[in-house]
mmCIF file of C-alpha atoms and ligand atoms in Angstrom:
data_model
loop_
_atom_site.group_PDB
_atom_site.id
_atom_site.type_symbol
_atom_site.label_atom_id
_atom_site.label_comp_id
_atom_site.label_asym_id
_atom_site.label_seq_id
_atom_site.Cartn_x
_atom_site.Cartn_y
_atom_site.Cartn_z
ATOM 1 C CA MET A 1 0.060 0.156 -0.169
ATOM 2 C CA THR A 2 0.897 3.568 -0.202
ATOM 3 C CA ASP A 3 1.755 4.514 3.494
ATOM 4 C CA SER A 4 1.390 7.800 4.260
ATOM 5 C CA THR A 5 0.082 9.758 7.734
ATOM 6 C CA ALA A 6 -3.574 9.456 6.731
ATOM 7 C CA PHE A 7 -3.539 5.850 6.802
ATOM 8 C CA LEU A 8 -1.732 5.307 9.836
ATOM 9 C CA PRO A 9 -2.774 3.453 12.977
ATOM 10 C CA LEU A 10 -3.368 5.952 15.916
ATOM 11 C CA SER A 11 -0.261 4.920 17.411
ATOM 12 C CA VAL A 12 2.696 3.256 15.658
ATOM 13 C CA PRO A 13 5.808 3.810 17.970
ATOM 14 C CA VAL A 14 9.360 3.445 16.765
ATOM 15 C CA GLU A 15 11.044 1.823 19.273
ATOM 16 C CA ILE A 16 14.301 0.864 17.779
ATOM 17 C CA ALA A 17 16.714 3.208 17.120
ATOM 18 C CA LEU A 18 17.708 4.205 13.487
ATOM 19 C CA PRO A 19 20.647 2.046 12.149
ATOM 20 C CA ASP A 20 23.976 4.098 11.383
ATOM 21 C CA ILE A 21 24.759 2.190 8.185
ATOM 22 C CA ARG A 22 26.738 4.981 6.910
ATOM 23 C CA ARG A 23 29.876 2.785 6.708
ATOM 24 C CA TRP A 24 28.146 0.201 4.378
ATOM 25 C CA ILE A 25 26.811 2.896 1.806
ATOM 26 C CA ASP A 26 30.003 1.970 -0.705
ATOM 27 C CA GLY A 27 29.604 -1.711 -0.591
ATOM 28 C CA ASN A 28 32.425 -4.054 -1.558
ATOM 29 C CA ALA A 29 30.638 -5.370 -4.854
ATOM 30 C CA GLY A 30 30.569 -2.607 -7.393
ATOM 31 C CA ILE A 31 26.730 -1.663 -6.313
ATOM 32 C CA PRO A 32 26.238 0.750 -3.484
ATOM 33 C CA GLY A 33 24.919 -1.035 -0.362
ATOM 34 C CA VAL A 34 25.774 -4.347 -1.266
ATOM 35 C CA TRP A 35 28.331 -6.329 0.608
ATOM 36 C CA THR A 36 29.491 -9.962 -0.712
ATOM 37 C CA PHE A 37 31.562 -12.288 0.961
ATOM 38 C CA THR A 38 32.842 -15.685 -0.436
ATOM 39 C CA GLY A 39 33.605 -18.744 1.476
ATOM 40 C CA ALA A 40 36.400 -21.261 1.148
ATOM 41 C CA GLU A 41 34.527 -23.878 -0.378
ATOM 42 C CA SER A 42 32.186 -23.886 -3.383
ATOM 43 C CA GLY A 43 28.511 -23.356 -2.415
ATOM 44 C CA PRO A 44 25.351 -21.637 -3.260
ATOM 45 C CA HIS A 45 24.894 -17.876 -3.141
ATOM 46 C CA LEU A 46 22.639 -16.653 -0.721
ATOM 47 C CA ALA A 47 21.565 -13.081 -0.637
ATOM 48 C CA ILE A 48 19.946 -11.631 2.176
ATOM 49 C CA THR A 49 18.086 -8.021 1.798
ATOM 50 C CA ALA A 50 16.789 -5.429 4.026
ATOM 51 C CA LEU A 51 15.076 -1.744 3.153
ATOM 52 C CA VAL A 52 13.391 -2.899 0.016
ATOM 53 C CA HIS A 53 11.106 -0.700 1.752
ATOM 54 C CA GLY A 54 13.043 2.154 2.739
ATOM 55 C CA ASN A 55 11.057 2.907 6.369
ATOM 56 C CA GLU A 56 11.633 -1.039 7.384
ATOM 57 C CA ILE A 57 14.878 -0.458 9.176
ATOM 58 C CA ALA A 58 14.712 -3.457 11.302
ATOM 59 C CA GLY A 59 16.129 -5.386 8.356
ATOM 60 C CA ALA A 60 18.835 -2.873 8.424
ATOM 61 C CA HIS A 61 19.563 -3.540 11.867
ATOM 62 C CA VAL A 62 20.480 -7.516 11.343
ATOM 63 C CA LEU A 63 22.724 -6.722 8.425
ATOM 64 C CA ASP A 64 24.374 -3.913 10.309
ATOM 65 C CA ARG A 65 24.856 -6.433 13.137
ATOM 66 C CA TRP A 66 26.346 -9.164 10.662
ATOM 67 C CA LEU A 67 28.367 -6.996 9.267
ATOM 68 C CA ARG A 68 29.756 -5.498 12.573
ATOM 69 C CA ASP A 69 30.381 -8.692 13.641
ATOM 70 C CA GLY A 70 32.040 -10.251 10.708
ATOM 71 C CA VAL A 71 29.719 -12.933 9.934
ATOM 72 C CA ARG A 72 31.281 -14.722 6.922
ATOM 73 C CA PRO A 73 29.996 -18.150 4.683
ATOM 74 C CA ALA A 74 31.874 -21.338 5.249
ATOM 75 C CA ARG A 75 31.081 -22.096 1.648
ATOM 76 C CA GLY A 76 29.687 -20.372 -1.497
ATOM 77 C CA ARG A 77 29.018 -16.777 -1.236
ATOM 78 C CA LEU A 78 26.777 -14.403 0.811
ATOM 79 C CA SER A 79 25.499 -11.080 0.022
ATOM 80 C CA LEU A 80 24.126 -8.480 2.315
ATOM 81 C CA ALA A 81 22.169 -5.852 0.471
ATOM 82 C CA PHE A 82 20.671 -2.579 1.822
ATOM 83 C CA CYS A 83 18.290 -1.793 -1.069
ATOM 84 C CA ASN A 84 16.304 1.205 -1.164
ATOM 85 C CA LEU A 85 18.989 3.625 0.081
ATOM 86 C CA ALA A 86 17.453 6.659 -1.382
ATOM 87 C CA ALA A 87 14.385 6.342 0.531
ATOM 88 C CA PHE A 88 16.135 5.227 4.060
ATOM 89 C CA ARG A 89 18.058 8.206 3.752
ATOM 90 C CA ARG A 90 14.618 10.258 4.268
ATOM 91 C CA PHE A 91 13.271 8.250 7.096
ATOM 92 C CA ASP A 92 12.130 10.566 9.992
ATOM 93 C CA PRO A 93 11.179 8.904 12.903
ATOM 94 C CA ALA A 94 8.584 11.607 13.579
ATOM 95 C CA ASP A 95 6.821 10.316 10.308
ATOM 96 C CA PRO A 96 7.958 6.852 9.705
ATOM 97 C CA THR A 97 5.732 5.841 6.802
ATOM 98 C CA ALA A 98 6.584 8.546 4.632
ATOM 99 C CA THR A 99 9.758 6.980 3.390
ATOM 100 C CA ARG A 100 8.527 3.275 2.333
ATOM 101 C CA PHE A 101 9.858 4.458 -1.415
ATOM 102 C CA VAL A 102 10.750 7.793 -3.286
ATOM 103 C CA ASP A 103 8.769 7.535 -6.389
ATOM 104 C CA GLU A 104 7.054 3.997 -6.206
ATOM 105 C CA ASP A 105 7.177 0.655 -4.605
ATOM 106 C CA LEU A 106 10.381 -0.942 -5.007
ATOM 107 C CA ASN A 107 8.778 -4.150 -4.413
ATOM 108 C CA ARG A 108 6.405 -3.663 -7.322
ATOM 109 C CA CYS A 109 9.357 -3.134 -10.025
ATOM 110 C CA TRP A 110 10.494 -6.890 -10.974
ATOM 111 C CA SER A 111 8.929 -7.660 -14.068
ATOM 112 C CA GLU A 112 11.246 -7.938 -17.034
ATOM 113 C CA ALA A 113 8.877 -5.377 -18.696
ATOM 114 C CA ASP A 114 9.622 -2.834 -15.790
ATOM 115 C CA LEU A 115 13.307 -3.361 -15.579
ATOM 116 C CA ASP A 116 13.569 -3.214 -19.543
ATOM 117 C CA MET A 117 11.316 -0.118 -20.611
ATOM 118 C CA ARG A 118 13.046 3.072 -20.304
ATOM 119 C CA ARG A 119 10.531 4.720 -18.000
ATOM 120 C CA ILE A 120 12.895 6.300 -15.003
ATOM 121 C CA SER A 121 12.144 6.590 -11.252
ATOM 122 C CA SER A 122 14.366 6.423 -8.451
ATOM 123 C CA GLU A 123 13.234 2.803 -7.583
ATOM 124 C CA LEU A 124 13.400 1.313 -11.113
ATOM 125 C CA ARG A 125 16.907 3.151 -11.199
ATOM 126 C CA ARG A 126 17.934 0.861 -8.097
ATOM 127 C CA ALA A 127 16.346 -2.363 -9.348
ATOM 128 C CA ARG A 128 18.250 -1.927 -12.352
ATOM 129 C CA GLU A 129 21.190 -1.607 -10.248
ATOM 130 C CA LEU A 130 20.719 -4.273 -7.953
ATOM 131 C CA ARG A 131 19.723 -6.831 -11.121
ATOM 132 C CA PRO A 132 22.990 -7.987 -11.728
ATOM 133 C CA LEU A 133 23.436 -8.986 -8.279
ATOM 134 C CA LEU A 134 20.000 -10.866 -8.346
ATOM 135 C CA ASP A 135 20.892 -12.456 -11.489
ATOM 136 C CA THR A 136 23.661 -14.473 -9.718
ATOM 137 C CA VAL A 137 21.710 -15.363 -6.187
ATOM 138 C CA ASP A 138 20.694 -18.783 -5.983
ATOM 139 C CA VAL A 139 18.645 -18.075 -2.748
ATOM 140 C CA LEU A 140 17.267 -15.087 -1.438
ATOM 141 C CA LEU A 141 15.909 -13.856 1.676
ATOM 142 C CA ASP A 142 14.158 -10.538 1.781
ATOM 143 C CA LEU A 143 13.365 -8.692 5.216
ATOM 144 C CA HIS A 144 9.928 -6.933 5.547
ATOM 145 C CA SER A 145 8.281 -5.565 8.270
ATOM 146 C CA MET A 146 4.585 -4.546 8.508
ATOM 147 C CA LEU A 147 2.590 -1.709 9.622
ATOM 148 C CA TRP A 148 -0.833 -3.182 10.465
ATOM 149 C CA PRO A 149 -1.431 -5.712 13.315
ATOM 150 C CA SER A 150 -0.540 -9.250 11.934
ATOM 151 C CA ASP A 151 1.272 -12.530 13.083
ATOM 152 C CA PRO A 152 4.689 -12.728 11.051
ATOM 153 C CA LEU A 153 4.711 -14.936 7.882
ATOM 154 C CA ILE A 154 6.657 -15.853 5.437
ATOM 155 C CA LEU A 155 5.685 -15.512 1.705
ATOM 156 C CA ALA A 156 6.671 -17.885 -0.752
ATOM 157 C CA GLY A 157 5.144 -16.659 -4.233
ATOM 158 C CA GLN A 158 3.715 -19.530 -6.344
ATOM 159 C CA THR A 159 6.423 -22.089 -6.645
ATOM 160 C CA GLU A 160 7.060 -25.211 -4.534
ATOM 161 C CA LYS A 161 10.358 -24.824 -3.962
ATOM 162 C CA ALA A 162 9.883 -21.776 -2.233
ATOM 163 C CA ALA A 163 7.339 -22.972 -0.168
ATOM 164 C CA ARG A 164 9.874 -25.993 0.990
ATOM 165 C CA LEU A 165 12.709 -23.265 1.725
ATOM 166 C CA GLY A 166 10.085 -21.432 4.017
ATOM 167 C CA VAL A 167 9.262 -24.524 5.634
ATOM 168 C CA ALA A 168 12.887 -25.134 5.852
ATOM 169 C CA ILE A 169 13.570 -21.527 7.627
ATOM 170 C CA GLY A 170 10.564 -22.191 9.727
ATOM 171 C CA VAL A 171 10.629 -18.842 11.488
ATOM 172 C CA PRO A 172 8.155 -17.532 11.475
ATOM 173 C CA PRO A 173 6.084 -20.859 11.388
ATOM 174 C CA VAL A 174 3.374 -19.905 8.643
ATOM 175 C CA ILE A 175 4.403 -20.150 5.139
ATOM 176 C CA VAL A 176 2.115 -18.532 2.781
ATOM 177 C CA SER A 177 1.998 -19.157 -0.992
ATOM 178 C CA ASP A 178 0.692 -16.277 -2.810
ATOM 179 C CA ALA A 179 0.247 -14.852 -6.409
ATOM 180 C CA GLY A 180 1.870 -11.562 -5.664
ATOM 181 C CA HIS A 181 -0.148 -8.083 -6.062
ATOM 182 C CA ALA A 182 -2.122 -6.509 -9.241
ATOM 183 C CA GLY A 183 0.234 -3.657 -8.810
ATOM 184 C CA GLY A 184 3.511 -5.095 -9.833
ATOM 185 C CA ARG A 185 6.282 -8.077 -9.452
ATOM 186 C CA ARG A 186 8.033 -8.325 -5.862
ATOM 187 C CA MET A 187 11.660 -9.119 -5.699
ATOM 188 C CA ILE A 188 11.060 -12.652 -5.025
ATOM 189 C CA ASP A 189 8.584 -12.710 -8.018
ATOM 190 C CA TYR A 190 11.577 -12.050 -10.343
ATOM 191 C CA ALA A 191 11.782 -14.394 -13.144
ATOM 192 C CA ARG A 192 14.730 -16.239 -12.120
ATOM 193 C CA PHE A 193 13.150 -17.182 -8.727
ATOM 194 C CA ALA A 194 9.287 -17.424 -9.828
ATOM 195 C CA ASP A 195 10.411 -19.919 -12.493
ATOM 196 C CA PRO A 196 9.749 -23.350 -11.436
ATOM 197 C CA ALA A 197 12.181 -24.774 -13.932
ATOM 198 C CA THR A 198 15.316 -23.188 -12.130
ATOM 199 C CA ASP A 199 16.572 -23.788 -8.898
ATOM 200 C CA ALA A 200 16.749 -20.220 -7.661
ATOM 201 C CA THR A 201 14.585 -19.551 -4.905
ATOM 202 C CA ALA A 202 13.473 -16.562 -3.243
ATOM 203 C CA VAL A 203 11.099 -16.004 -0.013
ATOM 204 C CA LEU A 204 10.232 -12.731 2.006
ATOM 205 C CA VAL A 205 9.654 -12.465 5.757
ATOM 206 C CA GLU A 206 7.114 -10.246 7.485
ATOM 207 C CA ALA A 207 8.934 -10.482 10.525
ATOM 208 C CA GLY A 208 6.485 -8.715 12.445
ATOM 209 C CA ALA A 209 5.715 -5.305 13.218
ATOM 210 C CA HIS A 210 7.866 -2.123 12.191
ATOM 211 C CA TRP A 211 10.124 -0.586 14.303
ATOM 212 C CA GLN A 212 10.045 -3.083 16.989
ATOM 213 C CA ASP A 213 13.163 -5.089 19.050
ATOM 214 C CA ALA A 214 11.029 -8.437 18.331
ATOM 215 C CA THR A 215 10.853 -7.994 14.917
ATOM 216 C CA VAL A 216 14.623 -7.440 14.579
ATOM 217 C CA GLY A 217 15.254 -10.765 16.561
ATOM 218 C CA ARG A 218 12.918 -12.541 14.478
ATOM 219 C CA MET A 219 14.650 -11.581 11.336
ATOM 220 C CA ASN A 220 18.030 -12.057 12.653
ATOM 221 C CA LEU A 221 16.769 -15.810 13.447
ATOM 222 C CA ALA A 222 15.238 -16.438 10.270
ATOM 223 C CA ALA A 223 18.435 -15.450 8.363
ATOM 224 C CA ALA A 224 21.046 -17.615 10.778
ATOM 225 C CA ARG A 225 18.478 -20.676 10.020
ATOM 226 C CA VAL A 226 18.552 -20.138 6.431
ATOM 227 C CA LEU A 227 22.656 -19.573 6.413
ATOM 228 C CA ARG A 228 22.410 -23.143 8.501
ATOM 229 C CA HIS A 229 19.975 -24.702 6.311
ATOM 230 C CA LEU A 230 22.219 -23.924 3.459
ATOM 231 C CA GLY A 231 25.410 -25.575 5.492
ATOM 232 C CA MET A 232 27.027 -21.958 5.100
ATOM 233 C CA ALA A 233 27.348 -20.989 8.621
ATOM 234 C CA ARG A 234 30.737 -20.986 10.439
ATOM 235 C CA PRO A 235 31.041 -22.680 13.630
ATOM 236 C CA GLY A 236 32.481 -19.319 15.524
ATOM 237 C CA ASP A 237 30.019 -16.904 14.210
ATOM 238 C CA PRO A 238 27.761 -14.814 16.739
ATOM 239 C CA LEU A 239 24.507 -16.191 15.159
ATOM 240 C CA PRO A 240 21.421 -16.676 17.114
ATOM 241 C CA PRO A 241 20.945 -20.254 18.526
ATOM 242 C CA ASP A 242 17.490 -22.209 17.572
ATOM 243 C CA PRO A 243 14.894 -21.452 20.759
ATOM 244 C CA PRO A 244 14.309 -24.749 22.542
ATOM 245 C CA ALA A 245 10.971 -25.486 21.052
ATOM 246 C CA LEU A 246 9.934 -23.777 17.792
ATOM 247 C CA PRO A 247 6.518 -24.475 16.833
ATOM 248 C CA ALA A 248 5.895 -26.625 13.605
ATOM 249 C CA PRO A 249 5.754 -24.711 10.486
ATOM 250 C CA ARG A 250 2.619 -24.520 8.633
ATOM 251 C CA ARG A 251 1.786 -23.945 5.146
ATOM 252 C CA ALA A 252 -1.087 -21.682 3.619
ATOM 253 C CA ILE A 253 -2.109 -21.336 -0.103
ATOM 254 C CA VAL A 254 -3.851 -17.968 -1.040
ATOM 255 C CA THR A 255 -7.013 -18.588 -2.527
ATOM 256 C CA ARG A 256 -8.025 -14.874 -3.585
ATOM 257 C CA THR A 257 -6.212 -11.831 -3.410
ATOM 258 C CA ILE A 258 -8.542 -8.727 -2.915
ATOM 259 C CA THR A 259 -7.525 -5.498 -4.729
ATOM 260 C CA ALA A 260 -9.778 -2.588 -3.330
ATOM 261 C CA ALA A 261 -11.622 -1.848 -6.463
ATOM 262 C CA SER A 262 -13.246 1.121 -5.048
ATOM 263 C CA ARG A 263 -11.974 4.202 -3.274
ATOM 264 C CA ASP A 264 -13.947 3.629 -0.294
ATOM 265 C CA PHE A 265 -13.362 -0.261 0.398
ATOM 266 C CA ALA A 266 -13.762 -0.835 4.362
ATOM 267 C CA PHE A 267 -13.607 -4.019 6.337
ATOM 268 C CA VAL A 268 -16.721 -4.629 8.394
ATOM 269 C CA ARG A 269 -14.768 -4.647 11.747
ATOM 270 C CA GLU A 270 -10.927 -4.916 12.726
ATOM 271 C CA PHE A 271 -9.170 -7.942 11.708
ATOM 272 C CA ARG A 272 -5.596 -8.900 12.674
ATOM 273 C CA GLY A 273 -3.331 -10.663 9.838
ATOM 274 C CA GLY A 274 -3.375 -14.452 11.002
ATOM 275 C CA GLU A 275 -7.299 -14.409 12.182
ATOM 276 C CA VAL A 276 -8.845 -17.506 11.031
ATOM 277 C CA ILE A 277 -12.241 -16.951 9.762
ATOM 278 C CA PRO A 278 -14.231 -20.207 10.572
ATOM 279 C CA ALA A 279 -17.230 -20.137 8.600
ATOM 280 C CA ARG A 280 -17.574 -20.052 4.359
ATOM 281 C CA ASN A 281 -19.442 -16.980 2.959
ATOM 282 C CA THR A 282 -18.683 -14.781 5.998
ATOM 283 C CA LEU A 283 -18.925 -10.833 5.192
ATOM 284 C CA ILE A 284 -15.767 -9.567 5.916
ATOM 285 C CA ALA A 285 -15.663 -6.266 3.749
ATOM 286 C CA LEU A 286 -17.545 -3.766 1.365
ATOM 287 C CA ASP A 287 -15.938 -2.872 -1.622
ATOM 288 C CA GLY A 288 -18.437 0.051 -2.900
ATOM 289 C CA GLU A 289 -21.320 -1.901 -3.615
ATOM 290 C CA ASP A 290 -19.808 -5.359 -3.686
ATOM 291 C CA GLU A 291 -19.735 -7.734 -0.587
ATOM 292 C CA ILE A 292 -16.134 -9.348 0.236
ATOM 293 C CA ARG A 293 -17.053 -12.530 1.768
ATOM 294 C CA THR A 294 -14.663 -15.941 2.723
ATOM 295 C CA PRO A 295 -14.600 -18.001 -0.150
ATOM 296 C CA HIS A 296 -14.199 -21.392 2.106
ATOM 297 C CA ASP A 297 -14.548 -22.525 5.758
ATOM 298 C CA ASP A 298 -11.253 -21.649 8.062
ATOM 299 C CA CYS A 299 -9.995 -18.625 5.983
ATOM 300 C CA LEU A 300 -6.666 -17.353 6.975
ATOM 301 C CA LEU A 301 -6.655 -13.522 6.494
ATOM 302 C CA VAL A 302 -3.189 -12.622 5.146
ATOM 303 C CA MET A 303 -2.260 -9.098 6.209
ATOM 304 C CA PRO A 304 -5.458 -6.989 5.940
ATOM 305 C CA THR A 305 -4.840 -3.682 5.127
ATOM 306 C CA PRO A 306 -7.644 -0.730 6.396
ATOM 307 C CA MET A 307 -8.174 2.117 4.437
ATOM 308 C CA VAL A 308 -6.573 0.871 1.357
ATOM 309 C CA PRO A 309 -6.103 2.915 -1.923
ATOM 310 C CA ARG A 310 -8.134 1.807 -4.777
ATOM 311 C CA GLY A 311 -5.814 -0.841 -6.910
ATOM 312 C CA HIS A 312 -3.846 -1.956 -4.182
ATOM 313 C CA THR A 313 -4.151 -5.126 -1.982
ATOM 314 C CA ALA A 314 -6.637 -5.467 0.778
ATOM 315 C CA VAL A 315 -6.491 -8.631 2.107
ATOM 316 C CA ARG A 316 -5.226 -12.214 0.866
ATOM 317 C CA LEU A 317 -7.683 -14.965 1.782
ATOM 318 C CA ALA A 318 -5.578 -18.412 2.334
ATOM 319 C CA ARG A 319 -6.647 -21.886 3.051
ATOM 320 C CA LEU A 320 -4.329 -23.690 5.749
ATOM 321 C CA LEU A 321 -2.940 -26.854 4.638
ATOM 322 C CA PRO A 322 -3.454 -30.107 6.950
HETATM 323 ZN ZN1 ZN B 401 8.018 -4.178 3.153
#
């Protein structure tokens, strides 16, 4: 959605400090904000990305910590990328939703058509700059956080390989397969990852509320778990250990993506992301004249967005797999 103060929940406190990433801006890979390290043994190329949305600073804390701690891959290649630097530079804790992007959403720019055409924007310029990196990535973990109240989740796009990666990461423990947004392709939907015939795989972690410590912790654990899953973690690196009892991961498949068709889309009550509506045909929202109802029993609400602008995703409805 287009964040602006007009759509801000009444109080969304910024509880984490603004990370100081000035020393990481130059990068070491020929692309600003991108750090890449090669292990002694051969192996996959893992990229962990943060700040695709310029105001989601929790992910920048994780990358900053890994860079300061000198986390390196035991094998393969590890890239850490601060993505929307131009938007992040404008971040203001007094108006924290204003800096999701500069001109357009960097997470809707990843179709070949958008990347190849001549249209210019701050975000398209950055996507084109990052594209050569993405073209060599085998596994992508894209770190995000959320404005509206929701249980954390992993978004896996449409491929089975991504859902399996999400289950292997297992933090957060809900893995949602979805078709993305009508408004444009996400980075995890970039052709290289979205093609079921390739091995390259990408997932997006919605790790919790923006600007909260718990969100940083969950991102850090998810990132450590993907590194360990790929056999790339070095024993001595200060990565968070697994907590004693992780909940078993559950998968869900989006059955319907609800895009607001009118200017006055409204939910019939407050819904929290992660809520399960028991009965089929339950009215959840009105979109102008149209009623939005649950298409099946036990319908999982994925990231409901109140006061959504027309043409943007209002909620995704999903079926939990047994
Ligand atoms: Zn985001």
